[in-house]
Coordinates of C-alpha atoms and ligand atoms in Angstrom, one line a residue:
X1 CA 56.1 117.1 69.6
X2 CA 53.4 114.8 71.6
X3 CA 54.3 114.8 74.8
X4 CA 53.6 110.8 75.1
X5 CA 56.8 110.6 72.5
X6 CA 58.9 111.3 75.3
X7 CA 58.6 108.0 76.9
X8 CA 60.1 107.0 73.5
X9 CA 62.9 108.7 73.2
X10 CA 67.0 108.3 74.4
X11 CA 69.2 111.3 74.4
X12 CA 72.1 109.0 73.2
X13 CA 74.5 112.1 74.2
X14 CA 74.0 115.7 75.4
X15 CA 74.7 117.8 72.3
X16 CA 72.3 119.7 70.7
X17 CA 71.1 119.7 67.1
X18 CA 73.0 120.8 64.3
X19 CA 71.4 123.8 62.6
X20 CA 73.6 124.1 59.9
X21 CA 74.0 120.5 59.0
X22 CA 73.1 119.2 56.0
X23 CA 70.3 117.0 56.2
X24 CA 68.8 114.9 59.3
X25 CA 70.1 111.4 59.3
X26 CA 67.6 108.4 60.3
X27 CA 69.9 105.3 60.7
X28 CA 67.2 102.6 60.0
X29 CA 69.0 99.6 61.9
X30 CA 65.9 97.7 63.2
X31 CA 62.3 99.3 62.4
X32 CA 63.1 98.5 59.0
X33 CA 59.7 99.7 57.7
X34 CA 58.3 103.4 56.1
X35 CA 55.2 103.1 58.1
X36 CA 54.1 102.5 61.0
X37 CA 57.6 103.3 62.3
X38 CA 57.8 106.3 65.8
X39 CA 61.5 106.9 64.3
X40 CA 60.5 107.7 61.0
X41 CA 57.5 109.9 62.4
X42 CA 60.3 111.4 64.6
X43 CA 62.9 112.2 62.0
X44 CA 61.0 113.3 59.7
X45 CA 59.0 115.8 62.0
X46 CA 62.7 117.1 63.0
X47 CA 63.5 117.6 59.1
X48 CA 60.5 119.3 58.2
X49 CA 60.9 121.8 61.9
X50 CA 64.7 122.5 60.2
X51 CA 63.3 122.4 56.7
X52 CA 66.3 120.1 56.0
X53 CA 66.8 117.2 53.7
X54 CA 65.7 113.8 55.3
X55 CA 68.3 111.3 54.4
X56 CA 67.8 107.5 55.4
X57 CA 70.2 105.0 56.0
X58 CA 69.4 101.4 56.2
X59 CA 72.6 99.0 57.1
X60 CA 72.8 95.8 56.6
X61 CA 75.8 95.2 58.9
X62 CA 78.5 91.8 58.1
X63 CA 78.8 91.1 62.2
X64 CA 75.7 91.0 63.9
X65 CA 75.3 87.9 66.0
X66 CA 74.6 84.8 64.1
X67 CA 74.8 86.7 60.7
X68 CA 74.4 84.0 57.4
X69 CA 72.7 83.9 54.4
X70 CA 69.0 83.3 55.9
X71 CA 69.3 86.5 57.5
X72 CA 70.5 88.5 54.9
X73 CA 68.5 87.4 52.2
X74 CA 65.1 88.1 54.5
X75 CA 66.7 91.8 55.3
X76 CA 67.5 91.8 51.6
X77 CA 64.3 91.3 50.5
X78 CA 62.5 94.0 52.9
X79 CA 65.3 96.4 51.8
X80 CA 63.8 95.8 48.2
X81 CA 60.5 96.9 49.2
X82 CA 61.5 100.0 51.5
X83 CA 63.6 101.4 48.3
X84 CA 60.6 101.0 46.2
X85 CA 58.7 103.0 49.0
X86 CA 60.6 105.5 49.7
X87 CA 61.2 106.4 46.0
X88 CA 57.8 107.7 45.7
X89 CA 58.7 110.0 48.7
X90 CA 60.4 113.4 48.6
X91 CA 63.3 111.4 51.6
X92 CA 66.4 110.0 50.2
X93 CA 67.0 106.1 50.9
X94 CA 70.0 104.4 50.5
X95 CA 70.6 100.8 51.2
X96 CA 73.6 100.1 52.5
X97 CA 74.9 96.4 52.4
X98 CA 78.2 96.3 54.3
X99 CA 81.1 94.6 52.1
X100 CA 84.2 95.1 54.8
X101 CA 84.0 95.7 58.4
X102 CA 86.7 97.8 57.8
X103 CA 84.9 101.1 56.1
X104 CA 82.7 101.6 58.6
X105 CA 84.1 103.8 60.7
X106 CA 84.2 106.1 57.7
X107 CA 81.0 105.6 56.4
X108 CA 79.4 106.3 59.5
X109 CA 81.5 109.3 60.4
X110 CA 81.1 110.7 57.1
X111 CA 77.1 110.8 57.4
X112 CA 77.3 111.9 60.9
X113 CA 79.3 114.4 60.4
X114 CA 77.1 116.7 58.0
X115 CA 73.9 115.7 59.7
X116 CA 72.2 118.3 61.8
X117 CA 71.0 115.4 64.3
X118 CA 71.1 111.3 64.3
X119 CA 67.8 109.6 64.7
X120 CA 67.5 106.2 64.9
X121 CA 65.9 102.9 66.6
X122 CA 66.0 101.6 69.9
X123 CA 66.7 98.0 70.4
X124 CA 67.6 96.2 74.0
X125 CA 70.8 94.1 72.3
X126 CA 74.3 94.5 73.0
X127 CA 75.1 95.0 69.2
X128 CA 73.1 98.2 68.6
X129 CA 74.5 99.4 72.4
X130 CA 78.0 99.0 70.8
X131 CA 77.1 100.7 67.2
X132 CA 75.2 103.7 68.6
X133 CA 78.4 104.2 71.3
X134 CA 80.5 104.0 68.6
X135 CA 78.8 106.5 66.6
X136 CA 79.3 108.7 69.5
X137 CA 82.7 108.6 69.6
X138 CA 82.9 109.0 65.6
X139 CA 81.0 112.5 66.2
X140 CA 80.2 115.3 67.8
X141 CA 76.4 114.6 67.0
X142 CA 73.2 114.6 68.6
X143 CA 72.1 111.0 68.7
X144 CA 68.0 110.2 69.4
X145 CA 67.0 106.6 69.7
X146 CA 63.7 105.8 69.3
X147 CA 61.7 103.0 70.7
X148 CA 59.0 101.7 68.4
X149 CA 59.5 98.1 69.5
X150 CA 55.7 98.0 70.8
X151 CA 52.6 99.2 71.9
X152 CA 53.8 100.2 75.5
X153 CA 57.4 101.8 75.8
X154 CA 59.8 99.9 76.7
X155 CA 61.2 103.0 79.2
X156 CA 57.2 103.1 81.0
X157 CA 57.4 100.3 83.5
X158 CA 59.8 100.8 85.9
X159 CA 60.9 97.4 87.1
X160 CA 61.4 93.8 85.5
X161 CA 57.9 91.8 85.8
X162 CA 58.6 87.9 87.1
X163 CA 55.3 86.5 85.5
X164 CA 52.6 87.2 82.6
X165 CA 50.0 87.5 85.4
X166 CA 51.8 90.7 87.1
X167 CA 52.7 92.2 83.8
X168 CA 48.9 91.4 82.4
X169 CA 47.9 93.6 85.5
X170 CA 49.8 96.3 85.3
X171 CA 49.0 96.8 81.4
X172 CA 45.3 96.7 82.2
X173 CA 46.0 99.6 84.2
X174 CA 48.0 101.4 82.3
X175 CA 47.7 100.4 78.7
X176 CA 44.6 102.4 77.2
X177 CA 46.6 106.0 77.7
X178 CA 49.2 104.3 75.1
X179 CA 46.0 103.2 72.7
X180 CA 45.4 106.6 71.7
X181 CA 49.3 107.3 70.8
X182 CA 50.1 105.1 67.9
X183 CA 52.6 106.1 65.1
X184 CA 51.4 108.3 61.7
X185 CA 51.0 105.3 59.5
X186 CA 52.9 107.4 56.4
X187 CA 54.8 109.7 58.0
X188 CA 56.7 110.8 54.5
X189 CA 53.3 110.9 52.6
X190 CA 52.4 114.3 51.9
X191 CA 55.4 116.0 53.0
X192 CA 57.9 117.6 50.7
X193 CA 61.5 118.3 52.1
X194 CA 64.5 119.8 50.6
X195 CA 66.3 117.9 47.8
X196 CA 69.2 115.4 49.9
X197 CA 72.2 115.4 48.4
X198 CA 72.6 112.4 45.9
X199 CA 74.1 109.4 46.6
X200 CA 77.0 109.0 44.6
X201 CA 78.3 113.1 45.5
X202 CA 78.7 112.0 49.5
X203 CA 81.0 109.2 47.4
X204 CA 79.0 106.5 49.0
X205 CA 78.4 103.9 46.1
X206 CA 82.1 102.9 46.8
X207 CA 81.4 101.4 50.4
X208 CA 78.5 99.8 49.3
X209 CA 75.4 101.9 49.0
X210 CA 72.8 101.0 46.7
X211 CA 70.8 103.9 45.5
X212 CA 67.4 104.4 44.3
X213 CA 68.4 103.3 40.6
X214 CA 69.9 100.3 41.3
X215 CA 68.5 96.6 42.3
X216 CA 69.7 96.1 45.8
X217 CA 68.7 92.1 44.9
X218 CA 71.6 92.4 42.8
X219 CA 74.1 92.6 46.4
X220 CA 76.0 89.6 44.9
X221 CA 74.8 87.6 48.9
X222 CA 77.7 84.9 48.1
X223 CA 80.4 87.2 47.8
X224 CA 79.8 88.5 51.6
X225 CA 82.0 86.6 54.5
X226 CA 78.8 85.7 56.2
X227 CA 78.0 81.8 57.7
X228 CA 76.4 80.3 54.0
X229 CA 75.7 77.1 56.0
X230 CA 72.8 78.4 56.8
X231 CA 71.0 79.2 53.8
X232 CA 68.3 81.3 53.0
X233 CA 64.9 80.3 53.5
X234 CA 61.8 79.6 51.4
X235 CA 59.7 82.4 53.1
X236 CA 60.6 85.7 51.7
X237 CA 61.0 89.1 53.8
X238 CA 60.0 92.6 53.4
X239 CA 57.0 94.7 54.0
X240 CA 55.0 93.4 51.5
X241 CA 55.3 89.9 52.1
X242 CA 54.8 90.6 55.8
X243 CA 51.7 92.3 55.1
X244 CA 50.4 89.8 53.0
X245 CA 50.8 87.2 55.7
X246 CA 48.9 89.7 58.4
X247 CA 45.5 89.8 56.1
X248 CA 45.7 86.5 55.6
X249 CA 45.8 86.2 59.3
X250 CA 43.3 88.4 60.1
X251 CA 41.1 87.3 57.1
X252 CA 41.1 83.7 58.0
X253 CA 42.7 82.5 61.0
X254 CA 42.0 85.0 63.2
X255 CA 38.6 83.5 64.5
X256 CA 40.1 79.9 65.0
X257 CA 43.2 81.5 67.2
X258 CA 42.4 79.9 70.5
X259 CA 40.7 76.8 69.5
X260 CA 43.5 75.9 66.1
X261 CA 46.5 77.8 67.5
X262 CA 48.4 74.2 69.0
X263 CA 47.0 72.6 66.0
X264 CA 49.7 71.4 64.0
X265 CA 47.5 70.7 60.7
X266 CA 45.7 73.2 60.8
X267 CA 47.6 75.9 63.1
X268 CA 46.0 79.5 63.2
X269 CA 49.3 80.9 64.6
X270 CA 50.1 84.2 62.8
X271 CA 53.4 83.0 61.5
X272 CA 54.4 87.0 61.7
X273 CA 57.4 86.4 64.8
X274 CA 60.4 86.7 61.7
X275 CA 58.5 90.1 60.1
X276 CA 58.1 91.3 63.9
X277 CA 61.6 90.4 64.7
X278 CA 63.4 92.5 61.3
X279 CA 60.8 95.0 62.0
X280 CA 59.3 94.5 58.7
X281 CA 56.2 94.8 60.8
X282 CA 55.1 96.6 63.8
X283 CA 52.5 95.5 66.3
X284 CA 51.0 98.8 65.7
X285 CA 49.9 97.6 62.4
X286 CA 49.1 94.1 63.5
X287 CA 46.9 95.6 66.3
X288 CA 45.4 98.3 63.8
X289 CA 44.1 95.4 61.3
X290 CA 42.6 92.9 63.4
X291 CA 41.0 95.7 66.0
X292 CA 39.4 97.0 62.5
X293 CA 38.4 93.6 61.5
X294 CA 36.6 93.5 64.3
X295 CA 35.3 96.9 64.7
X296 CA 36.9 97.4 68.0
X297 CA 37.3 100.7 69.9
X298 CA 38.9 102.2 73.0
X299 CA 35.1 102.5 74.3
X300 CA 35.0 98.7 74.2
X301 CA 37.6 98.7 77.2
X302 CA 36.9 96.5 80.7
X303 CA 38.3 99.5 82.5
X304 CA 37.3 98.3 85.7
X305 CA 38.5 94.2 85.0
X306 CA 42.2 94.7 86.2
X307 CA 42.1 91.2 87.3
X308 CA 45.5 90.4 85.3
X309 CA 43.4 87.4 83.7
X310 CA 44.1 86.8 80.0
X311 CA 40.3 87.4 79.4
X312 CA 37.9 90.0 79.8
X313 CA 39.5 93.3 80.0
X314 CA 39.2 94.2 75.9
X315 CA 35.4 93.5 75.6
X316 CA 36.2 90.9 73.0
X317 CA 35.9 87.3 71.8
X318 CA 38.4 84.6 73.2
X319 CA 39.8 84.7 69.8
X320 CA 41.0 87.8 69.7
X321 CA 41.8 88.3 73.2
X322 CA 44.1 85.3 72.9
X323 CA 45.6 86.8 70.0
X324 CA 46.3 90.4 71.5
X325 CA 47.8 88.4 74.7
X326 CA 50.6 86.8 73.0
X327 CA 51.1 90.3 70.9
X328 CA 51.1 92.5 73.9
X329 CA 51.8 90.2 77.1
X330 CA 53.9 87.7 76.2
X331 CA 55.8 90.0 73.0
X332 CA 56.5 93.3 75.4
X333 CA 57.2 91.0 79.0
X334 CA 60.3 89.8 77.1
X335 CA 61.5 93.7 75.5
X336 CA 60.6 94.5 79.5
X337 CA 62.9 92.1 80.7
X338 CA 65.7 92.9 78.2
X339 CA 65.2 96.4 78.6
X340 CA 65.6 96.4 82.4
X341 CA 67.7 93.3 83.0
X342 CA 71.8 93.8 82.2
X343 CA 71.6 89.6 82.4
X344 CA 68.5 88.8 80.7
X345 CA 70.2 86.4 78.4
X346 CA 72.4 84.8 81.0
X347 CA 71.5 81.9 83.7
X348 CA 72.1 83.6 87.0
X349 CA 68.5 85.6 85.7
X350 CA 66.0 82.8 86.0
X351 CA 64.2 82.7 89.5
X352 CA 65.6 81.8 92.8
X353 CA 63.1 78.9 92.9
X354 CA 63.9 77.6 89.7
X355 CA 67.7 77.6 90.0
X356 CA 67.6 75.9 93.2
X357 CA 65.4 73.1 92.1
X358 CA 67.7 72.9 88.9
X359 CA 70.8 72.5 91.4
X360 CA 69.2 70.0 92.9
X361 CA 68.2 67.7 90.6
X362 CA 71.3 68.4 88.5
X363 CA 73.3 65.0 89.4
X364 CA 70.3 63.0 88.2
X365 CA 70.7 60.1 86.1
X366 CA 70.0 61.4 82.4
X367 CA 69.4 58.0 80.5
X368 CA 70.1 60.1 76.9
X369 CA 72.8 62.6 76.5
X370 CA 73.4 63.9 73.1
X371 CA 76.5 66.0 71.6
X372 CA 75.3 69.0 70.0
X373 CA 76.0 68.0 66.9
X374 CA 73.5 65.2 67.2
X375 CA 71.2 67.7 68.5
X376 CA 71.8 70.2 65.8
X377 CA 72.0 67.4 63.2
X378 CA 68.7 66.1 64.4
X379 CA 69.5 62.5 65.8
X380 CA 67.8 61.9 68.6
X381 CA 65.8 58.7 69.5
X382 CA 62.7 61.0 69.8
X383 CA 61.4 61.4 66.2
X384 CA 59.2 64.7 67.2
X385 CA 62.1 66.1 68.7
X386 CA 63.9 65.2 64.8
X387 CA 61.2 66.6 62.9
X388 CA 61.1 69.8 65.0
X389 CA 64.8 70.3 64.9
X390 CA 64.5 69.9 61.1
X391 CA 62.1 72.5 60.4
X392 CA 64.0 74.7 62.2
X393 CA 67.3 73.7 60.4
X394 CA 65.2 73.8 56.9
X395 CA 63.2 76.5 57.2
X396 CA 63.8 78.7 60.1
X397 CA 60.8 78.3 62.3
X398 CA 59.5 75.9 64.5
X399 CA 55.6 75.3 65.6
X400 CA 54.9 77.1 68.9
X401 CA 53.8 74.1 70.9
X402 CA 56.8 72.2 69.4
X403 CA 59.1 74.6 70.3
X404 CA 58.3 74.4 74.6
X405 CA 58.4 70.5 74.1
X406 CA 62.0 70.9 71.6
X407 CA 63.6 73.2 74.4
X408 CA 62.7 71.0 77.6
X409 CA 63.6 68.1 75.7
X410 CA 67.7 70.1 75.5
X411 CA 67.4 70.2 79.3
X412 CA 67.1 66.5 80.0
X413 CA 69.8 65.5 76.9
X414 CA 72.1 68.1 78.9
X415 CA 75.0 67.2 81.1
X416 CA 74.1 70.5 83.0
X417 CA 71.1 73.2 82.9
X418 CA 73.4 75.9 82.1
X419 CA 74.6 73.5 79.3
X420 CA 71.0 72.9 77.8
X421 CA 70.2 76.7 78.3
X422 CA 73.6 77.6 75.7
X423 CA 72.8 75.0 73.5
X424 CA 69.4 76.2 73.0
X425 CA 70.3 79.6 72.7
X426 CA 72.7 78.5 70.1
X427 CA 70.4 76.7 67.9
X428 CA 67.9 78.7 68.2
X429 CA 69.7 81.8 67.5
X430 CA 71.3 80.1 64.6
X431 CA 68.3 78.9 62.5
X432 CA 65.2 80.7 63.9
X433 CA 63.8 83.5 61.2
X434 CA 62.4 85.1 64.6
X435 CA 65.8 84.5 66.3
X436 CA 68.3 86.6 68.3
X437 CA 65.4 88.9 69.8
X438 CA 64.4 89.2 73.6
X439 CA 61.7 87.2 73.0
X440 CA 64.2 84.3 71.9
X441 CA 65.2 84.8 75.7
X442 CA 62.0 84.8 77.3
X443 CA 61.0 81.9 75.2
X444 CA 64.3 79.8 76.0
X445 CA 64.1 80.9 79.8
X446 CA 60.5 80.4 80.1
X447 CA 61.7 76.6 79.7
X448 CA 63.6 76.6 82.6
X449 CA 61.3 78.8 84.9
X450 CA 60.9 81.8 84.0
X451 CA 57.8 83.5 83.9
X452 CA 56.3 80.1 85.5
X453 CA 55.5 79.1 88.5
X454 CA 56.7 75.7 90.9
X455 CA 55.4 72.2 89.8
X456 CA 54.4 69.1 91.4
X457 CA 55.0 66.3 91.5
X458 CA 58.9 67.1 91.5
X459 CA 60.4 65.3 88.9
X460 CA 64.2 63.7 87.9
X461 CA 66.0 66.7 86.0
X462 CA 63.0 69.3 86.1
X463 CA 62.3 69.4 89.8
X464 CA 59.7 71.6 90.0
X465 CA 60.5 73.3 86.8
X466 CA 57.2 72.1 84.3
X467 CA 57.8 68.7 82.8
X468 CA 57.1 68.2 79.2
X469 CA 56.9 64.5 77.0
X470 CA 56.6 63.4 73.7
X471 CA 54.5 60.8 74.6
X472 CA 51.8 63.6 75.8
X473 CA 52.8 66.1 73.0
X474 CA 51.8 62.7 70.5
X475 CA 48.4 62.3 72.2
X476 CA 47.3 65.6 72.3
X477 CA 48.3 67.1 68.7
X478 CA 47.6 65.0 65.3
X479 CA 51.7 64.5 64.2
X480 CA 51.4 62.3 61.1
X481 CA 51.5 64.3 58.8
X482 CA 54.2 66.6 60.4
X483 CA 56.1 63.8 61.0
X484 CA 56.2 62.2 57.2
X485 CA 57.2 66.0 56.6
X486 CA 60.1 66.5 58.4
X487 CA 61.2 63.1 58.8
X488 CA 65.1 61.8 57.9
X489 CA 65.1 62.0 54.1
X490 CA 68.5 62.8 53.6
X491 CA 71.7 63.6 56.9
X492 CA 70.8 67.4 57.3
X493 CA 75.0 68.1 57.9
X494 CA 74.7 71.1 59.6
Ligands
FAD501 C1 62.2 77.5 73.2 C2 61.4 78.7 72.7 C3 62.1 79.6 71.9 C4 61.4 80.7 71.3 N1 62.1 81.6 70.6 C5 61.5 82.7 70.1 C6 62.2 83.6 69.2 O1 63.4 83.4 68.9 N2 61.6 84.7 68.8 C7 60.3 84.9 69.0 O2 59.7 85.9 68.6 N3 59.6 84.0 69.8 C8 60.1 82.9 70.3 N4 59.4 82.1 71.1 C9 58.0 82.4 71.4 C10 57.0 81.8 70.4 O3 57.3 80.4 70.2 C11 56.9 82.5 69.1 O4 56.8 83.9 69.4 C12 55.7 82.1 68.3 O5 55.7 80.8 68.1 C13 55.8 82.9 66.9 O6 54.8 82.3 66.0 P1 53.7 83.2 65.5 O7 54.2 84.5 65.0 O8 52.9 82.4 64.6 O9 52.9 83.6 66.8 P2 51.4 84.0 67.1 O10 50.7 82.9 67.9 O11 50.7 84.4 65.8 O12 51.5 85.2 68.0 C14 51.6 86.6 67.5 C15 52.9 87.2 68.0 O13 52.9 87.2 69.5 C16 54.2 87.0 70.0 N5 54.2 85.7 70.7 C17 53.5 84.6 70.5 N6 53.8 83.7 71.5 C18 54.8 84.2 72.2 C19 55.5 83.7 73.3 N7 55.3 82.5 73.9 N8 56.5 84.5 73.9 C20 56.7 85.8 73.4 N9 56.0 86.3 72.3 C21 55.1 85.5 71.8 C22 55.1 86.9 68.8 O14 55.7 88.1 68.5 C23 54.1 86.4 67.7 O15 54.6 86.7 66.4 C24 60.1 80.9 71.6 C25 59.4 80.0 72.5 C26 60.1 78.9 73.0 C27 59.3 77.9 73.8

């Protein structure tokens, strides 16, 4: 195996591999995608070395934080495409869609059990932490966890970075070695393994498992005690449609990126956060279409421009080099903090500087304080706030530019900073397609500090954390038509 896939890889447990299991067992739980995909590569390099079936499991758990119909449905739809991908391959994919909290004990102990080894991915979130420890106490398995959650592993850096600029630096340094180690893109084309053991003789289709045969669209999504307040949303999931949305990107938008990007008419934003976040879609891939489009190659490196700048170091155009810096920078500073931060997601994590301007300023007077259920119901006195808050409630997203001025909005409506900082997790978390991922945190926390630097003039509420208005949002984007958009048509009764 490549040597650079070590920096990839967690030994969940000591045991060694199983040579007279079964089949290998990749539990697909959030690169949900047959390319592209280091666990994939990994698991099915393991099954062809023990010439052993390759059986893939894709859950589709009932409890993950948050879980409703949006979510589902979008994981529901990229399930759809990865069984119509995999059935062309010699691996056997099952789809499983959990119906009772209950079975799952059994179902993972049962596949375990016969598995000559686990592989499967590597998220920083406490519910995967929990799954794959209790998978380890289910069996007596060797458990791999692979991280494909970027371009640089997670496990490379070796402390938390405080700002974009520091973290900029040190990729500039050290990213180009991890440039020339991307994933297979097909890692099951070509390859023909032993026959897996069908579906329905492990006696699987009775907890829930869709086979190749059947429609897993057909998961009756009403039936399932998940939060149906939250309905699904227009844009559809998967692969495919993920895909679609990146050449569309890179066909047209791509050269417009740093000029159109805060537009809100014309935004050339990507709009690929939710197919990131399921792991519909890698940044491999995203990297590997627009460096083609533009004929980039390693040779085209600044080696010597470590100046952690945003520009300059990939010998391209501002477009693109804007592009990659949110992809690379802003994406993998938030997987570094989660990775190496136990309290990423809590206050006590923001900067010493900003918690101490927060404390002082917190007895202000705040001249509008709203419940949350004005908040989440969209009835402020600020109508860009409204608008924002209902294209989040409506479709799951929210314009980037929008979204810093909708969270430091939360912190002056807040009785408390620690007060604004849950409510925004909590809404954001709830609606947002791209939700519940670190970069949810770094987004959320960037509004209170982190990753920022001190401001001035200090301000009532903010201190010296950066101060945002509507009034300045209004003057420097073109809102109309946003605005008739989202405005009150109808209560949203969330
Ligand atoms: C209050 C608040 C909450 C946020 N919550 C989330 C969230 O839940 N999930 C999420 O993925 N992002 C979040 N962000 C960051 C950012 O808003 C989104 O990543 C971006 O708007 C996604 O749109 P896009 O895919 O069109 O981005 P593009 O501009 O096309 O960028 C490409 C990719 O780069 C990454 N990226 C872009 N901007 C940022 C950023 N500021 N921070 C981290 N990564 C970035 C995303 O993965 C994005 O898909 C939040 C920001 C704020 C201010």
């Amino acid at each position: 195996m490549d040597p650079q896939l070590d920096h990839r890889i967690v030994m969940c447990n000591g045991r060694s591999e199983q040579t007279d299991g079964e089949y290998v067992l990749y539990w697909m739980a959030f690169n949900r995608r047959p390319e592209n995909n280091f666990s994939l590569q990994i698991a099915v390099d393991k099954a062809i070395a023990l010439n052993k079936p390759l059986l893939i499991l894709e859950t589709l758990w009932l409890d993950y934080p948050n879980a409703s119909a949006r979510f589902h449905k979008f994981v529901l739809d990229g399930m759809k495409d990865n069984e119509r991908a995999f059935r062309k391959s010699s691996v056997t994919y099952i789809g499983y869609v959990e119906r009772d909290v209950a079975l799952r004990e059994r179902l993972l102990q049962k596949l375990a059990s016969n598995a000559c080894l686990v592989v499967t991915d590597a998220f920083p979130c406490e519910h995967m932490e929990t799954l794959i420890k209790e998978l380890n106490r289910l069996t007596s398995v060797s458990i791999l966890a692979v991280d494909s959650n970027g371009i640089l592993p997670v496990m490379v850096p070796e402390k938390a970075f405080t700002t974009a600029y520091s973290f900029r630096r040190y990729l500039q340094k050290n990213l180009h070695e991890h440039l020339l180690c991307f994933p297979r893109i097909t890692p099951c084309s070509g390859q023909v393994l032993p026959k897996a053991p069908d579906v329905s003789s492990l006696g699987l289709t009775a907890w829930g498992c869709v086979d190749g045969n059947s429609s897993i669209i057909s998961a009756n999504l009403k039936s399932l005690p998940i939060n149906h307040a939250v309905p699904p949303a227009t844009l559809s999931g998967g692969r495919r449609a993920g895909l679609e949305i990146l050449k569309e990107f890179v066909s047209f938008k791509l050269r417009n990126y740093a000029s159109q990007r805060n537009s809100i008419d014309e935004c050339s934003a990507s709009g690929l956060s939710p197919y990131l976040h399921f792991g519909h879609i890698s940044s491999h891939d995203i990297f590997t279409a627009v460096m083609q489009k533009v004929g980039w190659t390693p040779a085209c490196l600044h080696h010597d421009n470590v100046s952690g700048k945003r520009l300059g170091w990939w010998g391209l155009d501002e477009d693109v080099e804007s592009f990659l810096d949110q992809l690379i920078t802003w994406r993998e500073i938030g997987f570094n903090a989660a990775y190496k931060l136990n309290n990423f997601d809590k206050y006590e994590s923001l900067p010493v500087w900003a918690k101490t301007t927060l404390a002082d300023h917190e007895l202000d007077l705040r001249t509008h304080l709203y419940q949350i259920h004005e908040l989440e119901n969209a009835e402020t006195h600020d109508e860009i706030w409204n608008a924002a808050q209902r294209q989040l409630v409506k479709e799951g997203r929210m314009h980037n530019y929008l979204r810093m001025l909708w969270g430091k909005k939360v912190l002056e409506w807040s009785r408390s900073s620690q007060e604004a900082l849950e409510r925004l997790i909590y809404l954001n978390n709830k609606y947002a397609l791209d939700g519940n991922n670190p970069n949810s945190y770094s987004g959320i926390f960037w509004c209170f500090g982190r990753y920022d630097r001190a401001w001035g003039p200090e301000r009532p509420i903010f201190g010296k954390v950066r101060y945002m208005t509507s009034k300045n949002t209004a003057r420097k984007l073109r809102l109309a038509e946003y605005l008739s958009r989202y405005q009150r048509r109808e209560p949203l009764e969330v």
